[in-house]
Short mmCIF file of C-alpha atoms in Angstrom, two decimals:
data_model
loop_
_atom_site.label_atom_id
_atom_site.label_comp_id
_atom_site.label_asym_id
_atom_site.label_seq_id
_atom_site.Cartn_x
_atom_site.Cartn_y
_atom_site.Cartn_z
CA UNK A 15 1.95 -7.65 15.48
CA UNK A 16 2.05 -6.49 19.06
CA UNK A 17 -0.94 -5.57 21.21
CA UNK A 18 -1.24 -1.93 22.27
CA UNK A 19 -3.80 0.79 22.87
CA UNK A 20 -3.32 1.81 19.24
CA UNK A 21 -4.62 -1.51 17.91
CA UNK A 22 -7.97 0.09 17.06
CA UNK A 23 -6.43 1.51 13.86
CA UNK A 24 -6.66 -1.98 12.33
CA UNK A 25 -10.43 -1.47 12.10
CA UNK A 26 -9.83 0.89 9.16
CA UNK A 27 -8.41 -1.92 7.04
CA UNK A 28 -10.87 -3.20 4.45
CA UNK A 29 -10.82 -6.83 3.33
CA UNK A 30 -10.81 -7.36 -0.43
CA UNK A 31 -11.43 -11.08 -0.79
CA UNK A 32 -12.37 -12.34 -4.26
CA UNK A 33 -15.11 -14.88 -3.80
CA UNK A 34 -15.43 -18.07 -5.87
CA UNK A 35 -16.33 -18.97 -8.55
CA UNK A 36 -14.55 -15.89 -9.94
CA UNK A 37 -11.40 -16.76 -11.88
CA UNK A 38 -8.51 -14.52 -10.81
CA UNK A 39 -6.26 -12.76 -13.32
CA UNK A 40 -3.38 -10.48 -12.35
CA UNK A 41 -2.36 -8.15 -15.16
CA UNK A 42 0.88 -6.21 -14.92
CA UNK A 43 2.20 -3.54 -17.25
CA UNK A 44 5.30 -1.37 -17.28
CA UNK A 45 5.34 2.08 -15.65
CA UNK A 46 6.42 4.57 -18.31
CA UNK A 47 8.16 1.86 -20.33
CA UNK A 48 8.23 4.11 -23.36
CA UNK A 49 10.81 6.27 -21.60
CA UNK A 50 12.52 3.14 -20.23
CA UNK A 51 12.93 1.73 -23.74
CA UNK A 52 14.31 5.04 -25.03
CA UNK A 53 16.83 5.43 -22.21
CA UNK A 54 18.04 1.86 -22.65
CA UNK A 55 17.99 2.14 -26.46
CA UNK A 56 15.71 -0.83 -27.05
CA UNK A 57 15.10 -1.62 -30.70
CA UNK A 58 11.94 -0.19 -32.31
CA UNK A 59 9.20 -1.22 -32.87
CA UNK A 60 10.08 -4.47 -31.10
CA UNK A 61 13.16 -5.55 -29.22
CA UNK A 62 13.20 -9.33 -29.30
CA UNK A 63 15.67 -9.62 -26.44
CA UNK A 64 13.54 -7.35 -24.25
CA UNK A 65 10.48 -9.51 -25.00
CA UNK A 66 12.45 -12.66 -24.18
CA UNK A 67 13.40 -11.06 -20.85
CA UNK A 68 9.70 -10.43 -20.13
CA UNK A 69 8.95 -14.05 -21.05
CA UNK A 70 11.68 -15.30 -18.72
CA UNK A 71 10.14 -13.28 -15.88
CA UNK A 72 6.72 -14.73 -16.64
CA UNK A 73 8.14 -18.27 -16.54
CA UNK A 74 9.76 -17.49 -13.18
CA UNK A 75 6.38 -16.35 -11.82
CA UNK A 76 4.71 -19.61 -12.89
CA UNK A 77 7.53 -21.62 -11.33
CA UNK A 78 7.38 -19.63 -8.07
CA UNK A 79 3.60 -19.72 -7.59
CA UNK A 80 2.02 -23.16 -8.18
CA UNK A 81 -1.52 -21.76 -8.32
CA UNK A 82 -0.72 -19.74 -11.45
CA UNK A 83 -1.15 -22.07 -14.39
CA UNK A 84 -1.17 -19.82 -17.43
CA UNK A 85 0.03 -16.42 -18.61
CA UNK A 86 -0.16 -14.37 -21.76
CA UNK A 87 1.95 -11.35 -22.57
CA UNK A 88 3.13 -8.92 -25.21
CA UNK A 89 5.13 -5.70 -25.21
CA UNK A 90 5.50 -4.65 -21.52
CA UNK A 91 2.39 -6.45 -20.25
CA UNK A 92 1.59 -9.91 -18.89
CA UNK A 93 -1.61 -11.47 -17.58
CA UNK A 94 -1.40 -14.32 -15.06
CA UNK A 95 -4.31 -16.73 -14.63
CA UNK A 96 -4.86 -18.65 -11.39
CA UNK A 97 -6.47 -22.05 -11.22
CA UNK A 98 -10.18 -21.88 -10.52
CA UNK A 99 -10.15 -23.22 -6.97
CA UNK A 100 -7.11 -21.27 -5.76
CA UNK A 101 -6.86 -20.24 -2.13
CA UNK A 102 -3.65 -18.33 -2.71
CA UNK A 103 -3.34 -16.03 0.29
CA UNK A 104 -7.03 -16.61 0.84
CA UNK A 105 -7.91 -14.76 -2.36
CA UNK A 106 -7.17 -11.24 -1.04
CA UNK A 107 -6.81 -9.02 -4.11
CA UNK A 108 -4.22 -6.57 -2.77
CA UNK A 109 -1.96 -9.31 -1.45
CA UNK A 110 -2.23 -11.35 -4.64
CA UNK A 111 -1.41 -8.67 -7.20
CA UNK A 112 1.26 -6.95 -5.09
CA UNK A 113 3.17 -10.19 -4.56
CA UNK A 114 3.09 -11.03 -8.25
CA UNK A 115 4.21 -7.61 -9.45
CA UNK A 116 6.92 -7.45 -6.77
CA UNK A 117 8.36 -10.85 -7.69
CA UNK A 118 8.14 -10.10 -11.42
CA UNK A 119 10.00 -6.82 -10.89
CA UNK A 120 12.77 -8.42 -8.82
CA UNK A 121 13.29 -11.12 -11.44
CA UNK A 122 13.37 -8.49 -14.20
CA UNK A 123 16.16 -6.61 -12.43
CA UNK A 124 18.20 -9.67 -11.44
CA UNK A 125 17.89 -11.21 -14.92
CA UNK A 126 18.64 -8.03 -16.90
CA UNK A 127 22.40 -8.69 -17.24
CA UNK A 128 21.80 -12.18 -18.64
CA UNK A 129 19.87 -10.68 -21.56
CA UNK A 130 21.67 -7.33 -21.89
CA UNK A 131 25.28 -8.03 -20.82
CA UNK A 132 26.53 -4.86 -22.52
CA UNK A 133 23.85 -2.53 -21.13
CA UNK A 134 23.75 -1.19 -17.60
CA UNK A 135 20.36 -0.79 -15.97
CA UNK A 136 20.29 3.00 -15.74
CA UNK A 137 17.33 3.36 -13.41
CA UNK A 138 14.85 1.17 -11.63
CA UNK A 139 12.19 -0.40 -13.86
CA UNK A 140 8.79 -0.85 -12.25
CA UNK A 141 5.34 -2.13 -13.10
CA UNK A 142 1.72 -1.62 -12.13
CA UNK A 143 -0.71 -4.43 -11.49
CA UNK A 144 -4.33 -5.10 -10.81
CA UNK A 145 -6.65 -8.04 -10.24
CA UNK A 146 -9.29 -8.81 -12.85
CA UNK A 147 -12.17 -11.06 -11.83
CA UNK A 148 -13.66 -13.30 -14.51
CA UNK A 149 -17.09 -14.45 -13.44
CA UNK A 150 -16.99 -17.47 -15.74
CA UNK A 151 -14.79 -19.36 -18.18
CA UNK A 152 -16.57 -17.55 -21.02
CA UNK A 153 -15.44 -14.19 -19.59
CA UNK A 154 -11.87 -15.48 -19.36
CA UNK A 155 -12.06 -16.55 -23.00
CA UNK A 156 -13.34 -13.09 -24.00
CA UNK A 157 -10.53 -11.48 -21.99
CA UNK A 158 -7.88 -13.51 -23.82
CA UNK A 159 -9.40 -12.65 -27.19
CA UNK A 160 -9.30 -8.98 -26.24
CA UNK A 161 -5.65 -8.97 -25.08
CA UNK A 162 -4.38 -10.86 -28.14
CA UNK A 163 -6.34 -8.55 -30.43
CA UNK A 164 -4.70 -5.59 -28.64
CA UNK A 165 -1.31 -7.25 -29.21
CA UNK A 166 -2.02 -7.51 -32.93
CA UNK A 167 -3.35 -3.96 -33.32
CA UNK A 168 -0.56 -2.30 -31.34
CA UNK A 169 2.17 -4.28 -33.09
CA UNK A 170 0.76 -3.60 -36.56
CA UNK A 171 0.45 0.12 -35.79
CA UNK A 172 3.94 0.36 -34.27
CA UNK A 173 5.50 -1.57 -37.16
CA UNK A 174 4.01 0.92 -39.63
CA UNK A 175 4.92 3.89 -37.45
CA UNK A 176 8.60 2.99 -37.10
CA UNK A 177 9.00 2.02 -40.75
CA UNK A 178 7.74 5.49 -41.67
CA UNK A 179 10.04 7.14 -39.11
CA UNK A 180 13.04 5.20 -40.41
CA UNK A 181 12.22 6.52 -43.87
CA UNK A 182 12.54 10.11 -42.70
CA UNK A 183 9.15 11.09 -41.27
CA UNK A 184 8.84 12.68 -37.87
CA UNK A 185 6.85 10.74 -35.30
CA UNK A 186 4.07 13.35 -35.48
CA UNK A 187 3.88 13.08 -39.27
CA UNK A 188 3.79 9.27 -39.11
CA UNK A 189 1.04 9.30 -36.48
CA UNK A 190 -0.98 11.72 -38.62
CA UNK A 191 -0.63 9.49 -41.66
CA UNK A 192 -1.83 6.42 -39.73
CA UNK A 193 -4.75 8.21 -38.07
CA UNK A 194 -8.01 6.48 -38.93
CA UNK A 195 -6.34 3.68 -40.89
CA UNK A 196 -7.80 0.20 -40.70
CA UNK A 197 -6.08 -3.14 -40.34
CA UNK A 198 -6.13 -3.83 -44.09
CA UNK A 199 -4.81 -0.34 -44.85
CA UNK A 200 -1.78 -0.93 -42.63
CA UNK A 201 -1.12 -4.34 -44.15
CA UNK A 202 -1.13 -2.82 -47.64
CA UNK A 203 1.14 0.04 -46.51
CA UNK A 204 3.71 -2.40 -45.15
CA UNK A 205 3.63 -4.59 -48.26
CA UNK A 206 3.52 -1.95 -50.98
CA UNK A 207 5.89 0.61 -49.44
CA UNK A 208 8.28 -1.58 -47.45
CA UNK A 209 7.83 -5.02 -49.03
CA UNK A 210 6.86 -6.51 -45.66
CA UNK A 211 4.29 -9.30 -45.51
CA UNK A 212 2.94 -8.76 -42.01
CA UNK A 213 1.82 -12.36 -41.41
CA UNK A 214 4.83 -14.07 -42.96
CA UNK A 215 7.78 -11.76 -42.36
CA UNK A 216 7.30 -10.74 -38.73
CA UNK A 217 8.20 -13.21 -35.95
CA UNK A 218 5.36 -14.85 -34.04
CA UNK A 219 6.54 -13.33 -30.77
CA UNK A 220 5.75 -9.87 -32.18
CA UNK A 221 2.43 -10.66 -33.84
CA UNK A 222 0.92 -13.20 -31.47
CA UNK A 223 2.44 -12.50 -28.09
CA UNK A 224 3.67 -15.29 -25.82
CA UNK A 225 1.90 -17.89 -23.68
CA UNK A 226 3.61 -19.45 -20.68
CA UNK A 227 1.94 -22.55 -19.30
CA UNK A 228 2.61 -25.72 -17.39
CA UNK A 229 2.88 -29.21 -18.82
CA UNK A 230 3.47 -32.48 -17.00
CA UNK A 231 6.72 -34.30 -17.68
CA UNK A 232 8.47 -37.28 -16.11
CA UNK A 233 11.91 -36.89 -14.59
CA UNK A 234 14.28 -39.68 -13.69
CA UNK A 235 14.95 -39.28 -9.96
CA UNK A 236 17.10 -42.38 -9.45
CA UNK A 237 17.94 -45.81 -10.80
CA UNK A 238 17.12 -49.18 -9.27
CA UNK A 239 19.76 -51.79 -8.56
CA UNK A 240 18.91 -53.47 -11.86
CA UNK A 241 19.50 -50.23 -13.75
CA UNK A 242 15.83 -49.41 -14.41
CA UNK A 243 14.99 -45.71 -14.00
CA UNK A 244 12.55 -44.47 -11.36
CA UNK A 245 10.44 -41.64 -12.78
CA UNK A 246 8.35 -39.01 -11.04
CA UNK A 247 5.92 -36.60 -12.70
CA UNK A 248 6.53 -32.87 -12.32
CA UNK A 249 5.21 -29.65 -13.80
CA UNK A 250 7.40 -27.85 -16.33
CA UNK A 251 6.84 -24.30 -17.57
CA UNK A 252 7.07 -23.79 -21.32
CA UNK A 253 6.45 -20.85 -23.66
CA UNK A 254 4.47 -21.20 -26.87
CA UNK A 255 3.08 -18.94 -29.58
CA UNK A 256 -0.40 -19.38 -31.01
CA UNK A 257 -2.41 -17.38 -33.52
CA UNK A 258 -5.58 -17.73 -31.44
CA UNK A 259 -4.95 -18.40 -27.75
CA UNK A 260 -8.71 -18.42 -27.04
CA UNK A 261 -9.58 -21.09 -29.62
CA UNK A 262 -11.09 -24.37 -28.47
CA UNK A 263 -8.35 -26.33 -30.19
CA UNK A 264 -5.44 -24.56 -28.50
CA UNK A 265 -7.03 -24.32 -25.04
CA UNK A 266 -8.52 -27.79 -24.80
CA UNK A 267 -5.28 -29.43 -25.96
CA UNK A 268 -3.49 -28.05 -22.90
CA UNK A 269 -4.32 -30.65 -20.26
CA UNK A 270 -3.39 -28.42 -17.32
CA UNK A 271 -5.70 -25.63 -18.51
CA UNK A 272 -8.71 -27.81 -19.20
CA UNK A 273 -8.19 -29.65 -15.89
CA UNK A 274 -7.84 -26.58 -13.67
CA UNK A 275 -10.17 -24.16 -15.48
CA UNK A 276 -12.40 -26.19 -17.79
CA UNK A 277 -12.81 -26.47 -21.56
CA UNK A 278 -13.92 -23.85 -24.05
CA UNK A 279 -17.15 -24.98 -25.69
CA UNK A 280 -17.07 -22.72 -28.74
CA UNK A 281 -14.71 -20.45 -30.62
CA UNK A 282 -14.81 -16.73 -29.96
CA UNK A 283 -13.18 -14.50 -32.55
CA UNK A 284 -14.19 -11.01 -31.44
CA UNK A 285 -15.33 -9.31 -28.26
CA UNK A 286 -16.25 -5.79 -27.30
CA UNK A 287 -13.72 -4.15 -24.96
CA UNK A 288 -16.60 -2.42 -23.17
CA UNK A 289 -17.88 -5.85 -22.15
CA UNK A 290 -14.56 -6.74 -20.53
CA UNK A 291 -14.11 -3.36 -18.91
CA UNK A 292 -17.34 -3.88 -17.01
CA UNK A 293 -15.56 -6.66 -15.12
CA UNK A 294 -12.58 -4.43 -14.32
CA UNK A 295 -14.36 -1.79 -12.28
CA UNK A 296 -12.35 -0.58 -9.32
CA UNK A 297 -13.56 1.89 -6.73
CA UNK A 298 -11.35 4.76 -5.64
CA UNK A 299 -9.96 5.33 -2.18
CA UNK A 300 -12.01 7.67 -0.04
CA UNK A 301 -11.26 11.33 -0.85
CA UNK A 302 -9.68 13.72 1.66
CA UNK A 303 -8.17 10.90 3.71
CA UNK A 304 -4.57 10.00 4.41
CA UNK A 305 -3.50 6.98 2.37
CA UNK A 306 -1.09 4.53 3.96
CA UNK A 307 0.65 2.00 1.73
CA UNK A 308 2.14 -0.68 3.97
CA UNK A 309 4.50 -3.17 2.39
CA UNK A 310 5.91 -6.33 4.01
CA UNK A 311 8.63 -8.71 2.96
CA UNK A 312 7.28 -12.10 1.93
CA UNK A 313 8.98 -15.06 3.67
CA UNK A 314 11.76 -12.72 4.82
CA UNK A 315 12.53 -14.97 7.78
CA UNK A 316 13.83 -17.53 5.31
CA UNK A 317 15.39 -14.80 3.13
CA UNK A 318 17.37 -13.48 6.11
CA UNK A 319 18.58 -16.99 7.02
CA UNK A 320 19.64 -17.88 3.47
CA UNK A 321 21.52 -14.60 3.17
CA UNK A 322 22.97 -14.93 6.68
CA UNK A 323 21.69 -11.67 8.12
CA UNK A 324 23.03 -10.85 11.53
CA UNK A 325 20.63 -11.61 14.41
CA UNK A 326 18.65 -10.02 15.95
CA UNK A 327 19.31 -6.98 13.74
CA UNK A 328 21.38 -6.58 10.61
CA UNK A 329 22.28 -2.90 10.27
CA UNK A 330 23.17 -3.21 6.60
CA UNK A 331 19.87 -4.93 5.76
CA UNK A 332 17.98 -2.15 7.55
CA UNK A 333 20.05 0.51 5.80
CA UNK A 334 19.19 -1.11 2.48
CA UNK A 335 15.49 -0.91 3.34
CA UNK A 336 15.93 2.74 4.34
CA UNK A 337 17.75 3.58 1.13
CA UNK A 338 14.88 2.08 -0.88
CA UNK A 339 12.38 4.11 1.14
CA UNK A 340 14.31 7.30 0.37
CA UNK A 341 14.13 6.44 -3.34
CA UNK A 342 10.36 5.88 -3.06
CA UNK A 343 9.84 9.36 -1.57
CA UNK A 344 11.95 10.88 -4.30
CA UNK A 345 9.98 9.00 -6.98
CA UNK A 346 6.46 9.64 -5.65
CA UNK A 347 6.20 13.28 -4.60
CA UNK A 348 2.80 12.77 -2.94
CA UNK A 349 4.42 10.62 -0.23
CA UNK A 350 5.21 12.91 2.70
CA UNK A 351 6.43 10.46 5.34
CA UNK A 352 7.50 6.84 5.73
CA UNK A 353 8.17 4.64 8.72
CA UNK A 354 10.05 1.35 8.56
CA UNK A 355 11.11 -1.49 10.80
CA UNK A 356 12.58 -4.90 9.95
CA UNK A 357 11.17 -5.93 6.52
CA UNK A 358 8.19 -3.56 6.67
CA UNK A 359 7.60 0.01 5.50
CA UNK A 360 4.58 2.33 5.68
CA UNK A 361 4.33 5.16 3.17
CA UNK A 362 1.99 8.09 3.85
CA UNK A 363 0.38 9.94 0.94
CA UNK A 364 -0.99 13.43 1.57
CA UNK A 365 -4.75 13.74 1.99
CA UNK A 366 -5.35 15.59 -1.25
CA UNK A 367 -3.25 13.19 -3.35
CA UNK A 368 -4.70 12.27 -6.75
CA UNK A 369 -1.94 9.79 -7.57
CA UNK A 370 -3.37 7.34 -10.14
CA UNK A 371 -6.77 8.92 -9.45
CA UNK A 372 -6.65 7.20 -6.04
CA UNK A 373 -7.08 3.72 -7.54
CA UNK A 374 -5.69 1.46 -4.79
CA UNK A 375 -4.26 -1.30 -7.01
CA UNK A 376 -2.27 1.15 -9.13
CA UNK A 377 -0.87 3.02 -6.13
CA UNK A 378 0.00 -0.12 -4.18
CA UNK A 379 1.56 -1.97 -7.11
CA UNK A 380 3.60 1.04 -8.28
CA UNK A 381 5.07 1.58 -4.81
CA UNK A 382 5.70 -2.13 -4.14
CA UNK A 383 7.22 -2.70 -7.59
CA UNK A 384 9.49 0.35 -7.40
CA UNK A 385 10.61 -0.61 -3.87
CA UNK A 386 11.37 -4.17 -5.05
CA UNK A 387 13.31 -2.85 -8.02
CA UNK A 388 15.43 -0.58 -5.84
CA UNK A 389 16.05 -3.38 -3.32
CA UNK A 390 17.51 -5.69 -5.96
CA UNK A 391 19.45 -2.90 -7.71
CA UNK A 392 20.98 -1.60 -4.47
CA UNK A 393 21.82 -5.02 -2.99
CA UNK A 394 25.49 -4.98 -4.03
CA UNK A 395 25.91 -1.48 -2.64
CA UNK A 396 25.08 -2.73 0.86
CA UNK A 397 26.23 -6.36 0.52
CA UNK A 398 29.21 -6.19 -1.85
CA UNK A 399 30.48 -9.60 -0.72
CA UNK A 400 27.14 -11.42 -0.66
CA UNK A 401 25.50 -12.80 -3.75
CA UNK A 402 21.72 -12.49 -3.82
CA UNK A 403 20.64 -16.14 -3.86
CA UNK A 404 17.08 -15.55 -5.10
CA UNK A 405 14.80 -12.55 -5.76
CA UNK A 406 13.10 -10.92 -2.75
CA UNK A 407 9.50 -9.82 -2.98
CA UNK A 408 6.94 -7.88 -0.96
CA UNK A 409 3.20 -7.58 -0.57
CA UNK A 410 1.27 -4.38 0.01
CA UNK A 411 -2.07 -2.88 0.89
CA UNK A 412 -3.70 0.54 1.04
CA UNK A 413 -5.56 1.85 4.10
CA UNK A 414 -7.28 5.22 4.50
CA UNK A 415 -7.23 7.23 7.74
CA UNK A 416 -9.55 10.24 8.07
CA UNK A 417 -7.59 12.46 10.49
CA UNK A 418 -4.08 13.40 11.57
CA UNK A 419 -4.78 12.03 15.05
CA UNK A 420 -5.73 8.58 13.77
CA UNK A 421 -2.83 8.59 11.34
CA UNK A 422 -0.43 9.38 14.18
CA UNK A 423 -1.98 6.57 16.21
CA UNK A 424 -1.32 4.25 13.27
CA UNK A 425 2.36 5.25 13.25
CA UNK A 426 2.49 4.91 17.04
CA UNK A 427 1.08 1.38 16.68
CA UNK A 428 3.88 0.47 14.31
CA UNK A 429 6.56 1.98 16.58
CA UNK A 430 5.20 0.18 19.64
CA UNK A 431 5.31 -3.00 17.57
CA UNK A 432 8.92 -2.23 16.66
CA UNK A 433 9.89 -1.87 20.34
CA UNK A 434 8.11 -5.00 21.56
CA UNK A 435 9.42 -7.21 18.76
CA UNK A 436 12.96 -5.87 18.97
CA UNK A 437 13.14 -6.31 22.73
CA UNK A 438 11.87 -9.89 22.43
CA UNK A 439 14.23 -10.74 19.56
CA UNK A 440 17.22 -9.22 21.38
CA UNK A 441 16.49 -11.43 24.41
CA UNK A 442 15.79 -14.48 22.27
CA UNK A 443 19.03 -14.32 20.30
CA UNK A 444 21.10 -13.50 23.36
CA UNK A 445 19.71 -16.62 25.04
CA UNK A 446 20.46 -18.70 21.93
CA UNK A 447 24.02 -17.34 21.77
CA UNK A 448 24.43 -18.18 25.47
CA UNK A 449 23.81 -21.86 24.70
CA UNK A 450 20.05 -22.40 24.85
CA UNK A 451 18.17 -24.01 21.99
CA UNK A 452 15.56 -21.94 20.15
CA UNK A 453 12.69 -23.82 21.79
CA UNK A 454 14.29 -23.37 25.24
CA UNK A 455 14.68 -19.64 24.59
CA UNK A 456 11.03 -19.36 23.52
CA UNK A 457 9.83 -21.17 26.63
CA UNK A 458 12.07 -19.07 28.85
CA UNK A 459 10.59 -15.83 27.50
CA UNK A 460 6.97 -16.98 27.52
CA UNK A 461 4.86 -14.61 29.62
CA UNK A 462 7.72 -12.24 30.51
CA UNK A 463 7.03 -8.51 30.70
CA UNK A 464 9.14 -5.62 29.34
CA UNK A 465 10.89 -4.93 32.67
CA UNK A 466 11.75 -8.59 33.12
CA UNK A 467 13.30 -8.65 29.65
CA UNK A 468 15.38 -5.57 30.46
CA UNK A 469 16.70 -7.24 33.64
CA UNK A 470 17.49 -10.40 31.67
CA UNK A 471 19.44 -8.43 29.08
CA UNK A 472 21.43 -6.66 31.81
CA UNK A 473 22.29 -10.01 33.38
CA UNK A 474 23.26 -11.73 30.12
CA UNK A 475 25.32 -8.82 28.82
CA UNK A 476 26.79 -7.63 32.11
CA UNK A 477 25.88 -4.08 31.06
CA UNK A 478 23.43 -1.86 32.94
CA UNK A 479 20.54 -0.53 30.81
CA UNK A 480 21.79 -2.66 27.93
CA UNK A 481 18.62 -2.37 25.85
CA UNK A 482 18.54 1.44 25.94
CA UNK A 483 22.14 1.52 24.72
CA UNK A 484 21.25 -0.34 21.51
CA UNK A 485 21.27 1.62 18.25
CA UNK A 486 18.26 3.92 17.90
CA UNK A 487 17.45 2.39 14.50
CA UNK A 488 16.85 -0.98 16.17
CA UNK A 489 14.70 0.36 19.00
CA UNK A 490 12.78 3.14 17.28
CA UNK A 491 12.65 2.14 13.63
CA UNK A 492 13.38 4.55 10.78
CA UNK A 493 11.46 7.71 9.88
CA UNK A 494 11.90 9.06 6.38
CA UNK A 495 10.68 12.48 5.29
CA UNK A 496 11.49 15.66 3.40
CA UNK A 497 13.43 18.17 5.45
CA UNK A 498 15.68 21.18 5.02
CA UNK A 499 19.36 20.54 5.45
CA UNK A 500 22.01 23.22 5.60
CA UNK A 501 25.30 22.46 3.93
CA UNK A 502 28.49 24.48 4.16
CA UNK A 503 29.68 25.58 0.74
CA UNK A 504 32.79 27.56 -0.18
CA UNK A 505 32.46 30.60 -2.39
CA UNK A 506 34.49 33.71 -3.12
CA UNK A 507 33.24 35.37 0.04
CA UNK A 508 34.20 32.38 2.14
CA UNK A 509 32.26 29.52 3.74
CA UNK A 510 28.49 29.98 3.87
CA UNK A 511 25.45 27.89 4.69
CA UNK A 512 23.12 26.80 1.89
CA UNK A 513 19.75 25.17 2.54
CA UNK A 514 17.92 22.75 0.31
CA UNK A 515 15.07 20.31 0.74
CA UNK A 516 16.04 16.65 0.72
CA UNK A 517 14.84 13.29 1.98
CA UNK A 518 16.37 12.36 5.33
CA UNK A 519 16.36 9.23 7.51
CA UNK A 520 16.02 9.79 11.24
CA UNK A 521 15.48 7.54 14.27
CA UNK A 522 12.90 9.42 16.31
CA UNK A 523 10.21 8.89 18.90
CA UNK A 524 7.14 9.45 16.74
CA UNK A 525 4.71 8.47 19.50
CA UNK A 526 5.33 11.67 21.47
CA UNK A 527 3.88 14.96 20.21
CA UNK A 528 7.26 16.69 20.31
CA UNK A 529 8.35 15.17 16.98
CA UNK A 530 5.21 16.34 15.20
CA UNK A 531 5.38 19.77 16.82
CA UNK A 532 8.93 20.15 15.53
CA UNK A 533 7.94 18.93 12.04
CA UNK A 534 4.43 20.33 11.70
CA UNK A 535 4.86 20.74 7.93
CA UNK A 536 4.74 16.95 7.38
CA UNK A 537 1.06 16.58 8.23
CA UNK A 538 0.08 20.12 7.34
CA UNK A 539 -2.93 19.71 5.05
CA UNK A 540 -2.08 22.96 3.26
CA UNK A 541 1.59 22.11 2.78
CA UNK A 542 2.59 22.07 -0.88
CA UNK A 543 5.27 19.48 -1.63
CA UNK A 544 7.23 20.18 -4.77
#
């Protein structure tokens, strides 16, 4: 990021490192997946194909991130466990959980057709995530007991509920009948009324949930001249089902788990949820402050090369980012402004926002996941002739700014960064296209100032003021906000103007006061956004 007088705004960023020996868990769960399952007509109480899709996404996460060695999931939730000594992104909580939920979401969208070839994805699925710190292996064991017990309780309840509904009860009547019932009561109801033996007749994937973990296998990489195979060990991700995932027998038999996390010393059959919740405490973001959610593409330099984006700027790639930002503002009404450049976007939530009770992990993960979902869903719209080679993903963080002035300085910092980086990249790629190697271009530009770069661009292009003639989107970045637009509509009386509020994308100078004077409603603390 470029140096400027606005750099001081970085001092408002708070580090959230998770210190050893805490074991890191990232738990994700679907945002409003009840509605998602209804819209997509998923089978009740369990859709096996939908669960297999979730499992496939979990396997992809373990394959993508070597430091994740185990996961457990059921319904629309999955918990990912990192090896004890991980230094994954230096153990920063926001970066860790946002990357995982973003990648999981992208895989979910890109893999949907393989599992539901006859069903179109009607709207963008998204997930929330958070980091859970386990102070010891015993806490991790208690956590796993808790989640598998929740799997069992929810599945048993939902199985009873939907059997009653299928027999003619309304959902309200079925819920009333099950109120206060115990585990044994529900088992007897299923057996006596529906002839269902819960333990024997329901698939393991419904009752027990699914574990994804890594095992070591040997692959043949080549053959010697005498025909003997040369083998190399590698990690393979598998899924298994187990009645008690926190038992000593199951855990200690998995060599990868006992090696990276340690062995369970005793069996644990029950745990109090209150005990676990004490390890999940999360403070809220400071009240009456502007919340900025900044997301960044992860390894997007490689992503742009693999997908052959035009250098130094690919207009379609930027338009795709802008389209996703528009969707984010339409989805989260508390976001009043967004600014984007390259593979980065900053989303501004109004000061009085109570979105997710101002819990940073929920806000960050929801925005990052929804953005990732839209990016993968909209890819073909902007790149109809380019296949997406692998899922993109983003990280995110939340930062609070106490005043409009400091918030505007933050946005100015990002726009200055946009200008400096774009001017450098324009020079760099013009030098490369003129015949210089990348290292020669870097050395040539080392130490040059803005005016020198402008002169260089004029010389290389043969056009005066070449840089200033570039598209505004490249030089100024993209500003996204709610605004009134007047459209001409025809009626019986003739053509007339009709105004409505909509999200617009503009390429503006947001450093100067003139933009904010002309759009004072954006940062108006009393403005009510509907």
